[in-house]
Coordinates of N, CA and C in Angstrom, one line a residue:
X1 N 130.5 129.1 38.8 CA 130.2 128.0 39.7 C 130.6 128.5 41.1
X2 N 129.9 128.0 42.1 CA 130.2 128.3 43.4 C 130.8 127.1 44.1
X3 N 131.7 127.4 44.9 CA 132.3 126.3 45.7 C 131.4 125.9 46.8
X4 N 131.2 124.7 47.1 CA 130.3 124.3 48.3 C 130.8 125.0 49.5
X5 N 129.9 125.5 50.3 CA 130.3 126.1 51.6 C 130.2 125.1 52.7
X6 N 131.1 125.2 53.5 CA 131.2 124.3 54.7 C 130.1 124.7 55.7
X7 N 129.2 123.9 56.0 CA 128.2 124.2 57.0 C 128.8 123.9 58.4
X8 N 128.7 124.9 59.3 CA 129.2 124.7 60.6 C 128.4 123.7 61.4
X9 N 129.0 123.0 62.3 CA 128.3 122.0 63.1 C 127.2 122.7 63.9
X10 N 126.1 122.0 64.1 CA 125.0 122.7 64.9 C 125.5 123.0 66.3
X11 N 125.0 124.0 66.8 CA 125.3 124.4 68.2 C 124.1 124.0 69.1
X12 N 124.4 123.1 70.0 CA 123.3 122.6 70.9 C 123.4 123.4 72.2
X13 N 122.3 124.0 72.6 CA 122.3 124.7 73.8 C 122.6 123.7 75.0
X14 N 123.2 124.2 76.0 CA 123.4 123.4 77.2 C 122.1 123.1 77.8
X15 N 121.9 121.9 78.3 CA 120.6 121.6 78.9 C 120.5 122.4 80.2
X16 N 119.3 122.8 80.4 CA 119.0 123.6 81.6 C 118.9 122.6 82.8
X17 N 119.5 123.0 83.8 CA 119.2 122.2 85.0 C 118.1 122.8 85.8
X18 N 117.1 122.1 86.0 CA 115.9 122.6 86.7 C 116.3 122.7 88.2
X19 N 115.8 123.8 88.8 CA 116.1 123.9 90.2 C 115.4 122.8 91.0
X20 N 114.2 122.3 90.4 CA 113.5 121.3 91.1 C 114.2 119.9 91.1
X21 N 115.2 119.8 90.2 CA 116.0 118.5 90.2 C 116.8 118.4 91.5
X22 N 117.1 119.5 92.1 CA 117.9 119.4 93.4 C 117.1 119.5 94.6
X23 N 115.8 119.4 94.4 CA 114.9 119.5 95.6 C 114.2 118.2 95.8
X24 N 113.9 117.9 97.1 CA 113.2 116.7 97.6 C 111.9 117.2 98.2
X25 N 110.9 116.5 97.8 CA 109.6 116.8 98.4 C 109.4 116.0 99.8
X26 N 108.9 116.8 100.7 CA 108.7 116.2 102.1 C 107.2 116.5 102.4
X27 N 106.7 115.6 103.3 CA 105.3 115.7 103.8 C 105.3 116.0 105.2
X28 N 104.5 116.9 105.6 CA 104.4 117.4 107.1 C 103.7 116.3 107.9
X29 N 104.4 115.9 109.0 CA 103.8 114.9 109.9 C 102.9 115.7 110.9
X30 N 103.2 116.9 111.2 CA 102.5 117.7 112.2 C 102.3 119.1 111.6
X31 N 101.3 119.9 112.2 CA 101.2 121.3 111.8 C 102.3 122.1 112.5
X32 N 102.8 123.1 111.9 CA 103.8 124.0 112.4 C 103.3 125.4 112.1
X33 N 103.0 126.2 113.2 CA 102.5 127.5 113.0 C 103.5 128.6 112.7
X34 N 104.8 128.2 112.9 CA 105.9 129.2 112.8 C 106.1 129.9 114.1
X35 N 107.4 130.2 114.3 CA 107.8 130.8 115.6 C 108.3 132.2 115.3
X36 N 109.0 132.4 114.2 CA 109.5 133.7 113.9 C 109.1 134.0 112.4
X37 N 109.4 135.3 112.0 CA 109.0 135.7 110.6 C 109.7 134.9 109.6
X38 N 110.9 134.3 109.9 CA 111.6 133.5 108.9 C 111.1 132.1 108.7
X39 N 110.2 131.7 109.6 CA 109.7 130.3 109.5 C 108.6 130.2 108.5
X40 N 108.4 129.0 108.0 CA 107.3 128.7 107.0 C 106.2 127.9 107.7
X41 N 105.1 128.5 108.0 CA 104.0 127.7 108.6 C 103.4 126.7 107.7
X42 N 103.0 125.6 108.2 CA 102.3 124.5 107.3 C 101.4 123.7 108.2
X43 N 100.5 123.0 107.5 CA 99.6 122.1 108.2 C 100.0 120.6 108.0
X44 N 99.5 119.8 108.8 CA 99.8 118.3 108.7 C 99.4 117.9 107.3
X45 N 100.2 117.1 106.6 CA 99.9 116.6 105.3 C 100.4 117.5 104.2
X46 N 100.8 118.7 104.4 CA 101.2 119.6 103.4 C 102.5 119.1 102.8
X47 N 102.7 119.4 101.5 CA 103.9 119.0 100.8 C 104.8 120.2 100.6
X48 N 106.1 120.0 101.0 CA 107.1 121.1 100.9 C 108.3 120.6 100.1
X49 N 109.0 121.5 99.5 CA 110.2 121.2 98.8 C 111.4 121.7 99.6
X50 N 112.4 120.8 99.7 CA 113.7 121.2 100.5 C 114.9 120.9 99.5
X51 N 115.8 121.8 99.6 CA 117.1 121.6 98.8 C 117.7 120.3 99.3
X52 N 118.0 119.4 98.3 CA 118.6 118.1 98.7 C 119.9 118.3 99.5
X53 N 120.7 119.3 99.2 CA 121.9 119.5 99.9 C 121.8 119.8 101.3
X54 N 120.7 120.3 101.8 CA 120.5 120.6 103.2 C 119.9 119.5 104.0
X55 N 119.5 118.4 103.4 CA 118.8 117.4 104.1 C 119.8 116.6 105.0
X56 N 119.8 116.9 106.3 CA 120.7 116.3 107.2 C 120.0 116.4 108.6
X57 N 120.1 115.4 109.4 CA 119.6 115.5 110.8 C 120.5 116.3 111.7
X58 N 121.7 116.6 111.2 CA 122.6 117.5 112.0 C 122.1 118.9 112.0
X59 N 121.4 119.3 110.9 CA 120.9 120.7 110.8 C 119.4 120.6 111.3
X60 N 119.1 121.3 112.3 CA 117.7 121.2 112.9 C 116.7 122.0 112.1
X61 N 117.0 122.9 111.3 CA 116.1 123.7 110.5 C 116.5 123.7 109.0
X62 N 115.5 123.4 108.2 CA 115.7 123.4 106.7 C 115.0 124.5 106.1
X63 N 115.6 125.0 105.0 CA 115.0 126.0 104.2 C 114.0 125.3 103.2
X64 N 112.8 125.7 103.2 CA 111.8 124.9 102.4 C 110.9 125.9 101.6
X65 N 110.2 125.4 100.6 CA 109.2 126.1 99.9 C 107.9 125.3 99.9
X66 N 106.8 125.9 100.2 CA 105.5 125.3 100.3 C 105.0 125.1 98.8
X67 N 104.7 123.9 98.5 CA 104.4 123.6 97.1 C 103.1 124.3 96.7
X68 N 102.1 124.4 97.6 CA 100.8 125.0 97.2 C 100.8 126.5 97.2
X69 N 101.5 127.1 98.2 CA 101.5 128.5 98.3 C 102.7 129.2 97.7
X70 N 103.8 128.5 97.5 CA 105.0 129.1 96.9 C 105.8 129.9 97.9
X71 N 105.3 130.0 99.2 CA 106.1 130.7 100.2 C 107.3 129.9 100.7
X72 N 108.3 130.6 101.1 CA 109.5 129.9 101.6 C 109.8 130.3 103.0
X73 N 110.6 129.5 103.7 CA 111.0 129.8 105.1 C 111.6 128.6 105.7
X74 N 111.9 128.7 107.0 CA 112.5 127.6 107.7 C 111.5 126.7 108.4
X75 N 111.8 125.3 108.3 CA 111.0 124.3 108.9 C 111.8 123.5 109.8
X76 N 111.2 122.9 110.9 CA 111.9 122.0 111.8 C 112.0 120.6 111.0
X77 N 113.2 120.1 110.9 CA 113.4 118.8 110.1 C 112.6 117.7 110.7
X78 N 112.4 117.6 112.0 CA 111.7 116.5 112.6 C 110.2 116.6 112.5
X79 N 109.7 117.6 111.8 CA 108.2 117.7 111.5 C 107.8 117.1 110.2
X80 N 108.8 116.6 109.4 CA 108.5 116.2 108.0 C 109.2 114.8 107.8
X81 N 108.7 114.2 106.7 CA 109.3 112.9 106.2 C 109.4 113.1 104.7
X82 N 110.4 112.4 104.1 CA 110.4 112.4 102.6 C 109.1 111.9 102.1
X83 N 108.5 112.7 101.2 CA 107.3 112.3 100.6 C 107.5 111.3 99.5
X84 N 107.1 110.1 99.8 CA 107.1 109.0 98.7 C 105.8 108.2 98.9
X85 N 105.7 107.2 98.1 CA 104.5 106.4 98.1 C 104.5 105.2 98.9
X86 N 105.6 104.9 99.6 CA 105.7 103.7 100.4 C 104.7 103.8 101.6
X87 N 104.1 102.7 102.0 CA 103.2 102.8 103.1 C 103.8 103.2 104.4
X88 N 105.1 102.9 104.6 CA 105.7 103.3 105.9 C 105.8 104.8 106.1
X89 N 105.7 105.6 105.1 CA 105.7 107.0 105.3 C 104.3 107.7 105.4
X90 N 103.3 106.9 105.4 CA 101.9 107.4 105.5 C 101.5 107.5 106.9
X91 N 100.6 108.4 107.2 CA 100.1 108.5 108.6 C 99.2 107.4 109.1
X92 N 98.7 106.6 108.1 CA 97.8 105.5 108.5 C 98.6 104.2 108.7
X93 N 99.9 104.2 108.5 CA 100.7 103.0 108.6 C 101.2 102.9 110.1
X94 N 101.1 101.7 110.6 CA 101.7 101.4 112.0 C 102.5 100.1 111.9
X95 N 103.6 100.2 112.5 CA 104.6 99.0 112.5 C 104.4 98.2 113.7
X96 N 103.3 97.5 113.8 CA 103.1 96.6 115.0 C 102.2 95.4 114.6
X97 N 102.1 94.5 115.5 CA 101.4 93.2 115.3 C 99.9 93.4 115.4
X98 N 99.1 92.4 115.1 CA 97.7 92.4 115.1 C 97.1 92.8 116.5
X99 N 97.6 92.1 117.5 CA 97.0 92.4 118.9 C 97.2 93.9 119.2
X100 N 98.3 94.5 118.8 CA 98.5 95.9 119.1 C 97.6 96.8 118.3
X101 N 97.4 96.3 117.0 CA 96.5 97.1 116.1 C 95.1 97.1 116.7
X102 N 94.6 95.9 117.3 CA 93.3 95.8 117.9 C 93.2 96.8 119.1
X103 N 94.2 96.8 119.9 CA 94.2 97.7 121.1 C 94.1 99.2 120.7
X104 N 94.9 99.5 119.6 CA 94.9 100.9 119.2 C 93.5 101.3 118.6
X105 N 92.9 100.4 117.8 CA 91.6 100.7 117.2 C 90.5 100.8 118.3
X106 N 90.7 100.1 119.3 CA 89.6 100.1 120.4 C 89.8 101.2 121.4
X107 N 90.8 102.1 121.2 CA 91.0 103.2 122.2 C 89.8 104.1 122.2
X108 N 89.5 104.7 123.3 CA 88.4 105.6 123.4 C 88.6 106.8 122.4
X109 N 87.5 107.2 121.7 CA 87.6 108.3 120.8 C 87.6 107.9 119.3
X110 N 88.0 106.6 119.1 CA 88.0 106.1 117.7 C 86.6 105.8 117.3
X111 N 86.2 106.2 116.1 CA 84.8 106.0 115.6 C 84.8 104.8 114.7
X112 N 83.6 104.3 114.4 CA 83.4 103.3 113.4 C 84.0 103.7 112.1
X113 N 84.8 102.9 111.5 CA 85.5 103.2 110.2 C 86.9 103.7 110.4
X114 N 87.4 103.9 111.6 CA 88.8 104.2 111.9 C 89.6 103.0 111.4
X115 N 90.7 103.3 110.7 CA 91.5 102.2 110.1 C 93.0 102.5 110.3
X116 N 93.7 101.4 110.1 CA 95.2 101.5 110.0 C 95.7 100.4 109.2
X117 N 96.9 100.5 108.7 CA 97.5 99.5 107.8 C 98.8 99.1 108.5
X118 N 99.0 97.8 108.5 CA 100.2 97.2 109.2 C 100.8 96.1 108.3
X119 N 102.0 95.8 108.5 CA 102.6 94.7 107.7 C 102.1 93.4 108.2
X120 N 101.8 92.5 107.3 CA 101.3 91.1 107.6 C 102.5 90.3 108.2
X121 N 102.1 89.2 108.8 CA 103.1 88.4 109.5 C 104.1 87.7 108.5
X122 N 103.7 87.6 107.2 CA 104.6 87.1 106.2 C 105.6 88.1 105.8
X123 N 105.5 89.3 106.2 CA 106.5 90.4 105.9 C 106.5 90.9 104.5
X124 N 105.7 90.3 103.6 CA 105.7 90.7 102.2 C 104.4 91.5 101.8
X125 N 103.3 91.4 102.6 CA 102.1 92.0 102.3 C 101.6 92.9 103.4
X126 N 100.5 93.6 103.2 CA 100.0 94.5 104.2 C 98.6 94.1 104.6
X127 N 98.1 94.5 105.8 CA 96.8 94.2 106.3 C 96.1 95.4 106.7
X128 N 94.8 95.5 106.3 CA 94.0 96.7 106.6 C 93.2 96.3 107.8
X129 N 93.3 97.0 108.9 CA 92.4 96.8 110.1 C 91.5 97.9 110.2
X130 N 90.2 97.6 110.3 CA 89.1 98.6 110.4 C 88.3 98.4 111.6
X131 N 88.0 99.5 112.3 CA 87.1 99.4 113.5 C 85.7 99.3 112.9
X132 N 85.0 98.2 113.2 CA 83.6 98.0 112.6 C 82.6 97.9 113.7
X133 N 82.9 98.1 114.9 CA 81.9 98.1 116.0 C 81.9 99.5 116.6
X134 N 80.7 99.8 117.1 CA 80.6 101.0 117.8 C 80.0 100.7 119.2
X135 N 80.7 101.2 120.2 CA 80.2 100.9 121.6 C 78.8 101.3 121.8
X136 N 78.3 102.2 121.1 CA 76.9 102.6 121.2 C 75.9 101.6 120.6
X137 N 76.5 100.7 119.7 CA 75.6 99.7 119.0 C 75.4 98.5 119.9
X138 N 76.2 98.3 121.0 CA 76.1 97.2 121.8 C 74.8 97.2 122.7

């Protein structure tokens, strides 16, 4: 007869911490061509990843990685916003009242179909304002 052997407890590997867990995605508000070789050029609307630990307005330049190209370099912090899905961070959102929205849409150079989104007067919903007239149609 054999004596039962004691089975050692299972060894669980330590969970891997993904590098991306410590990164925040930011969206470019403006194009940045880069000034030096250490800079990361990007276009308006591009998504970049920044180490969460460096996000501070006290530091003027952040180390970032371009999500599409994989290239890394320094970016000016004031050219980007944290990329999320809230309307306030989108380029088509404007924080002003209806009469201001009308003025902006009627500025020279805006074509039929130009739009913006603003907060409604109730503060809980949003309003889509669209330029539907063309000065050439008059």
